[in-house]
């Protein structure tokens, strides 16, 4: 919603270690279920005032791929998949230094088994939504969705 208040923005969503259904998962986590999402990475998707591009970010791909692009924002999600990998954290830190992008957002949910402190050296602010206290219903929704995801991954 905050990004949508600006008109005509263009952003890149880098999905870390995800398959193409990661785009659907991104919008499912945002509770935006009935969207027609791109069928492959690199296609533009218009949502209200924002044009989104999606790509998959892995250690095997080049982190320099978007160095010559100037997006209004880049969202990198989910960072919990790299919080224990020093090489990937280093690559993300170097990528943020090279970018011409106005705002880079490292997006994740707070989970008790990972620690995002390794990102603090190169982010200018951390915004935490404490929905366990602020919005118990939202916290419950996140916990249930996460539990469902974990059950699917076990099969």
C-alpha positions as a printed NumPy array, in Angstrom:
array([[  0.   ,   0.   ,   0.   ],
       [  2.803,   2.409,   0.837],
       [  4.483,   1.917,  -2.529],
       [  1.173,   2.286,  -4.338],
       [  0.692,   5.844,  -3.049],
       [  3.369,   6.963,  -5.51 ],
       [  2.305,   7.114,  -9.136],
       [  4.02 ,   5.2  , -11.914],
       [  6.611,   3.336,  -9.875],
       [  8.626,   0.467, -11.327],
       [ 10.077,  -2.211,  -9.101],
       [ 11.863,  -5.524,  -9.134],
       [ 11.025,  -8.382,  -6.799],
       [ 13.95 , -10.771,  -6.415],
       [ 12.773, -14.099,  -5.054],
       [ 15.604, -15.947,  -3.333],
       [ 15.867, -19.671,  -4.052],
       [ 12.346, -20.028,  -5.408],
       [ 10.757, -21.683,  -8.389],
       [  8.301, -19.896, -10.652],
       [  5.503, -20.519,  -8.154],
       [  7.431, -18.16 ,  -5.867],
       [  5.603, -15.299,  -7.609],
       [  2.267, -16.799,  -6.566],
       [  3.608, -17.376,  -3.048],
       [  4.708, -13.737,  -2.82 ],
       [  1.172, -12.514,  -3.495],
       [ -0.412, -15.232,  -1.379],
       [  1.625, -14.02 ,   1.609],
       [  0.323, -10.519,   0.834],
       [ -3.224, -11.964,   0.817],
       [ -3.686, -11.021,  -2.842],
       [ -5.084, -14.31 ,  -4.084],
       [ -6.944, -13.552,  -7.301],
       [ -4.199, -11.899,  -9.31 ],
       [ -3.073, -12.981, -12.725],
       [  0.653, -13.288, -12.122],
       [  3.367, -13.558, -14.795],
       [  4.006, -17.051, -16.12 ],
       [  7.76 , -16.555, -16.233],
       [ 10.431, -14.362, -14.715],
       [ 11.202, -11.054, -16.413],
       [  7.646, -10.261, -17.546],
       [  6.104,  -6.997, -16.38 ],
       [  3.037,  -7.068, -14.157],
       [  0.942,  -3.963, -13.558],
       [ -0.747,  -3.723, -10.158],
       [ -2.543,  -0.433,  -9.487],
       [  0.122,   2.285,  -9.874],
       [  3.111,  -0.078,  -9.805],
       [  4.837,  -2.109, -12.491],
       [  6.497,  -5.186, -11.009],
       [  9.182,  -7.364, -12.532],
       [ 10.099, -10.677, -10.913],
       [ 13.266, -12.698, -11.04 ],
       [ 14.808, -15.584,  -9.154],
       [ 17.973, -14.851,  -7.224],
       [ 20.297, -17.731,  -6.469],
       [ 23.975, -17.997,  -5.755],
       [ 24.39 , -19.594,  -9.171],
       [ 22.956, -16.564, -10.98 ],
       [ 24.722, -13.293, -11.465],
       [ 23.997, -10.761,  -8.753],
       [ 25.183,  -8.123, -11.261],
       [ 22.325,  -8.772, -13.681],
       [ 20.394,  -5.62 , -12.76 ],
       [ 23.28 ,  -3.231, -12.084],
       [ 22.417,  -1.063, -15.107],
       [ 18.743,  -0.749, -14.19 ],
       [ 17.377,   2.082, -12.047],
       [ 14.232,   0.827, -10.373],
       [ 12.208,   2.846,  -7.897],
       [ 12.496,  -0.109,  -5.539],
       [ 13.752,  -3.66 ,  -5.263],
       [ 12.178,  -6.118,  -2.872],
       [ 14.318,  -9.108,  -1.944],
       [ 12.277, -11.921,  -0.417],
       [ 12.524, -14.108,   1.659],
       [ 15.786, -13.215,   3.352],
       [ 15.37 , -15.916,   5.974],
       [ 16.661, -18.365,   3.353],
       [ 20.099, -16.675,   3.365],
       [ 20.609, -15.42 ,   6.921],
       [ 23.066, -18.232,   7.681],
       [ 24.99 , -18.111,   4.389],
       [ 27.88 , -15.642,   4.593],
       [ 28.585, -15.81 ,   0.852],
       [ 25.012, -14.904,  -0.094],
       [ 24.89 , -12.128,   2.51 ],
       [ 28.142, -10.726,   1.088],
       [ 26.702, -10.878,  -2.449],
       [ 23.538,  -9.049,  -1.362],
       [ 25.591,  -6.396,   0.449],
       [ 27.754,  -5.836,  -2.655],
       [ 24.681,  -5.721,  -4.891],
       [ 23.111,  -2.972,  -2.752],
       [ 26.278,  -0.884,  -3.079],
       [ 26.233,  -1.13 ,  -6.891],
       [ 22.524,  -0.454,  -7.387],
       [ 21.067,   2.774,  -8.759],
       [ 17.755,   1.846,  -7.159],
       [ 16.157,   4.375,  -4.809],
       [ 15.032,   1.861,  -2.156],
       [ 16.02 ,  -1.756,  -1.533],
       [ 13.746,  -3.663,   0.805],
       [ 14.824,  -6.925,   2.414],
       [ 11.494,  -8.504,   3.25 ],
       [ 10.868, -11.401,   5.571],
       [  8.719, -12.537,   8.406],
       [ 10.114, -12.854,  11.887],
       [ 10.695, -16.47 ,  12.666],
       [ 12.32 , -17.739,  15.842],
       [ 14.914, -19.929,  14.108],
       [ 16.727, -17.317,  12.041],
       [ 18.586, -14.148,  12.932],
       [ 18.712, -11.242,  10.433],
       [ 21.422,  -9.392,  12.403],
       [ 23.931, -10.083,   9.617],
       [ 22.016,  -7.563,   7.453],
       [ 22.26 ,  -4.715,   9.961],
       [ 25.692,  -3.654,   8.71 ],
       [ 24.282,  -2.541,   5.351],
       [ 20.663,  -1.531,   5.951],
       [ 19.727,   1.934,   7.123],
       [ 16.663,   0.904,   9.12 ],
       [ 14.802,  -2.146,  10.303],
       [ 11.034,  -2.018,  10.49 ],
       [  9.417,  -4.765,  12.482],
       [  5.746,  -5.495,  12.607],
       [  5.046,  -7.092,  15.927],
       [  1.669,  -8.462,  15.   ],
       [  1.727, -10.934,  17.866],
       [  1.039,  -7.978,  20.164],
       [ -0.379,  -5.407,  17.725],
       [ -2.697,  -7.665,  15.743],
       [ -3.162, -11.147,  17.235],
       [ -5.439, -12.225,  14.37 ],
       [ -2.769, -11.333,  11.794],
       [ -0.148, -13.148,  13.835],
       [ -2.362, -16.236,  13.935],
       [ -2.899, -16.028,  10.148],
       [  0.869, -15.871,   9.558],
       [  1.507, -18.828,  11.871],
       [ -1.189, -20.93 ,  10.202],
       [  0.028, -20.077,   6.708],
       [  3.574, -20.925,   7.694],
       [  2.46 , -24.258,   9.186],
       [  0.621, -25.093,   5.962],
       [  3.734, -24.264,   3.922],
       [  5.908, -26.456,   6.134],
       [  3.484, -29.398,   5.762],
       [  3.551, -29.036,   1.943],
       [  7.348, -29.015,   1.896],
       [  7.539, -32.276,   3.847],
       [  5.878, -34.237,   1.038]])
